[in-house]
Short mmCIF file of C-alpha atoms in Angstrom, two decimals:
data_model
loop_
_atom_site.label_atom_id
_atom_site.label_comp_id
_atom_site.label_asym_id
_atom_site.label_seq_id
_atom_site.Cartn_x
_atom_site.Cartn_y
_atom_site.Cartn_z
CA MET A 429 -25.31 7.13 13.73
CA SER A 430 -23.51 5.05 16.16
CA ALA A 431 -20.00 3.64 17.02
CA GLN A 432 -18.72 1.67 19.70
CA ALA A 433 -14.95 0.95 20.41
CA ALA A 434 -12.45 0.08 23.05
CA VAL A 435 -8.83 0.22 23.84
CA THR A 436 -6.63 -1.06 26.62
CA VAL A 437 -4.33 1.54 28.07
CA ASN A 438 -1.14 0.72 30.16
CA ARG A 439 -1.78 3.24 32.91
CA PRO A 440 -3.95 2.96 36.14
CA VAL A 441 -7.58 3.41 35.98
CA SER A 442 -7.43 6.50 38.21
CA GLU A 443 -5.02 8.34 35.60
CA VAL A 444 -7.01 7.28 32.59
CA PHE A 445 -10.39 8.29 34.13
CA GLY A 446 -8.88 11.52 35.39
CA TYR A 447 -7.32 12.57 31.76
CA TRP A 448 -10.77 12.04 30.25
CA HIS A 449 -12.96 13.45 32.96
CA ASP A 450 -11.40 16.69 32.10
CA VAL A 451 -12.92 17.25 28.89
CA THR A 452 -10.93 20.05 27.94
CA ASN A 453 -8.18 17.33 27.08
CA LEU A 454 -10.49 15.68 24.49
CA ALA A 455 -9.33 17.94 21.93
CA THR A 456 -5.80 16.40 22.17
CA PHE A 457 -6.62 13.09 20.67
CA MET A 458 -10.10 13.53 19.16
CA ASN A 459 -9.37 14.61 15.40
CA HIS A 460 -12.41 16.36 14.84
CA LEU A 461 -12.87 18.36 18.07
CA GLU A 462 -11.14 21.85 18.04
CA ASP A 463 -12.23 22.75 21.53
CA VAL A 464 -14.15 21.88 24.60
CA THR A 465 -15.01 24.68 27.05
CA VAL A 466 -16.20 23.78 30.64
CA LEU A 467 -19.20 26.03 31.46
CA GLY A 468 -19.76 24.70 34.92
CA GLY A 469 -22.42 22.47 36.48
CA GLY A 470 -21.33 19.70 34.43
CA ARG A 471 -22.10 21.55 31.35
CA SER A 472 -19.50 22.24 28.47
CA ARG A 473 -19.53 23.68 25.02
CA TRP A 474 -17.97 21.65 22.14
CA THR A 475 -16.57 23.02 18.74
CA ALA A 476 -15.96 20.32 16.03
CA LYS A 477 -14.93 20.35 12.35
CA ALA A 478 -17.61 19.13 10.23
CA PRO A 479 -17.82 18.06 6.45
CA ALA A 480 -17.32 20.64 3.92
CA GLY A 481 -14.93 22.66 6.07
CA ARG A 482 -17.87 23.74 8.42
CA VAL A 483 -17.35 24.05 12.27
CA VAL A 484 -20.27 23.30 14.67
CA THR A 485 -20.75 24.19 18.10
CA TRP A 486 -23.24 22.41 20.81
CA GLU A 487 -23.65 22.30 24.78
CA ALA A 488 -23.48 19.16 26.35
CA GLU A 489 -24.11 17.97 30.05
CA ILE A 490 -22.79 15.06 31.98
CA THR A 491 -25.77 12.92 32.88
CA ALA A 492 -23.55 10.06 35.15
CA ASP A 493 -20.37 10.55 36.79
CA VAL A 494 -19.14 7.46 38.77
CA PRO A 495 -15.47 7.92 39.65
CA GLU A 496 -13.12 5.71 37.92
CA GLU A 497 -15.95 3.84 36.49
CA LEU A 498 -18.33 5.76 34.17
CA ILE A 499 -18.84 9.13 32.37
CA ALA A 500 -22.12 9.65 30.42
CA TRP A 501 -23.38 12.82 28.71
CA HIS A 502 -26.04 14.19 26.24
CA SER A 503 -26.37 17.35 24.23
CA LEU A 504 -28.84 19.95 25.58
CA PRO A 505 -31.80 20.74 23.31
CA GLY A 506 -31.18 22.64 20.10
CA ALA A 507 -27.70 21.29 19.94
CA ALA A 508 -26.11 21.39 16.22
CA VAL A 509 -24.98 17.71 16.79
CA ASP A 510 -27.72 15.91 18.69
CA ASN A 511 -25.72 13.28 20.78
CA THR A 512 -25.41 10.90 23.83
CA GLY A 513 -22.50 8.84 24.82
CA ARG A 514 -20.74 6.96 27.60
CA VAL A 515 -17.29 5.92 28.55
CA ARG A 516 -16.50 2.97 30.81
CA PHE A 517 -13.13 2.25 32.72
CA ARG A 518 -12.26 -0.94 34.30
CA PRO A 519 -8.95 -2.50 35.27
CA ALA A 520 -7.60 -4.71 32.52
CA PRO A 521 -6.97 -8.27 33.27
CA GLY A 522 -3.62 -9.35 34.34
CA ASP A 523 -2.82 -5.96 35.81
CA ARG A 524 -2.37 -4.69 32.19
CA GLY A 525 -3.79 -1.06 32.51
CA THR A 526 -7.20 0.05 32.08
CA GLU A 527 -9.88 -0.90 29.54
CA VAL A 528 -11.84 2.07 27.90
CA HIS A 529 -15.23 1.47 26.46
CA VAL A 530 -16.72 4.04 24.44
CA ASP A 531 -20.35 4.07 23.10
CA LEU A 532 -21.32 7.25 20.96
CA ARG A 533 -24.79 8.00 19.28
CA TYR A 534 -25.31 11.05 17.24
CA ARG A 535 -27.43 12.85 14.47
CA PRO A 536 -24.96 14.84 12.30
CA PRO A 537 -25.79 18.35 11.18
CA GLY A 538 -28.13 18.16 8.27
CA GLY A 539 -30.01 15.17 9.29
CA ARG A 540 -30.37 12.26 6.79
CA LEU A 541 -28.42 14.39 4.17
CA GLY A 542 -25.79 15.05 6.57
CA SER A 543 -25.23 11.43 7.21
CA VAL A 544 -25.13 10.80 3.50
CA ILE A 545 -22.57 13.63 2.80
CA ALA A 546 -20.31 12.38 5.74
CA THR A 547 -20.39 8.94 4.37
CA LEU A 548 -19.48 10.09 0.96
CA ALA A 549 -16.62 12.13 2.42
CA GLY A 550 -15.29 8.98 3.81
CA GLU A 551 -16.41 9.82 7.40
CA ASN A 552 -16.97 6.46 9.15
CA PRO A 553 -18.03 6.86 12.81
CA THR A 554 -16.43 3.58 14.09
CA GLN A 555 -13.16 3.94 12.37
CA GLN A 556 -12.94 7.69 13.51
CA LEU A 557 -13.59 6.37 17.23
CA ARG A 558 -11.04 3.77 16.88
CA ALA A 559 -8.52 6.12 15.59
CA ASP A 560 -9.31 8.59 18.46
CA LEU A 561 -8.85 5.72 20.87
CA ARG A 562 -5.46 4.81 19.43
CA ARG A 563 -4.43 8.57 19.89
CA PHE A 564 -5.64 8.34 23.44
CA LYS A 565 -3.68 5.53 24.27
CA GLN A 566 -0.45 7.24 22.70
CA VAL A 567 -1.20 10.38 24.81
CA MET A 568 -1.63 8.47 28.03
CA GLU A 569 1.29 6.21 27.41
CA THR A 570 3.87 8.27 25.88
CA GLY A 571 2.62 11.80 26.47
CA GLU A 572 2.20 12.68 22.86
CA VAL A 573 0.39 11.43 19.66
CA VAL A 574 3.10 9.78 17.44
CA ARG A 575 3.14 11.12 14.09
CA SER A 576 4.90 10.14 11.06
CA GLU A 577 5.33 13.44 9.13
CA GLY A 578 8.91 13.48 9.78
CA SER A 579 9.61 10.38 7.60
CA PRO A 580 11.23 11.22 4.05
CA GLU A 581 8.07 10.36 2.51
CA GLY A 582 5.87 12.75 4.76
CA THR A 583 2.32 12.15 4.26
CA LYS A 584 2.65 11.15 0.64
CA ALA A 585 3.05 7.38 1.48
CA SER A 586 1.72 6.78 -2.02
CA ARG A 587 5.28 7.19 -3.48
CA GLN A 588 6.46 4.18 -1.52
CA LEU A 589 3.90 2.01 -3.35
CA ARG A 590 5.01 3.07 -6.89
CA ARG A 591 8.82 2.16 -5.97
CA ARG A 592 9.78 -0.96 -7.69
CA PRO A 593 11.52 -3.73 -5.91
CA ALA A 594 15.30 -3.95 -5.81
CA ARG A 595 16.59 -6.19 -8.63
CA PRO A 596 20.23 -7.76 -8.46
CA GLN A 597 22.27 -6.63 -11.64
CA ALA A 598 22.63 -9.29 -14.36
CA GLY A 599 25.34 -11.53 -13.66
CA SER A 600 26.16 -10.51 -9.95
CA VAL A 601 24.18 -13.32 -8.48
CA SER A 602 26.34 -16.35 -7.94
CA SER A 603 24.95 -20.05 -7.71
#
């Protein structure tokens, strides 16, 4: 499976690159990540949520690290989630911050069957990556991920869809 997405963040390249480069920050905006632990020597241990309530852990290493331009990595042999990826950073046109381009390739746990199960469970890699990048943008620009749980409807927005539009009472509209 693969996913590519990009986002423009209204922060300087040095800040955006620096935040991403500290891989322990990734769990703050990547929805499926529970934890990333730095092991040293460019290696890290990743723990993520998988379909059916499972948790998977694997180790990865940095394969390219160009300050303020590129971070690339791959999982180590025997990883529960075989993956490679890269993130490119560049100044946005018109001095509007930083463009962040992400390219991920991975084999979900369980091989083809795992891919089918993930798809049936509504897991779309590109949509997930775009949502992760939206949260990254929020963290970088506001310092937090904006959530809507505080609205009167909470997470049950379907209630809003069932509401009928307001109608004037008979005889109250003048022509």
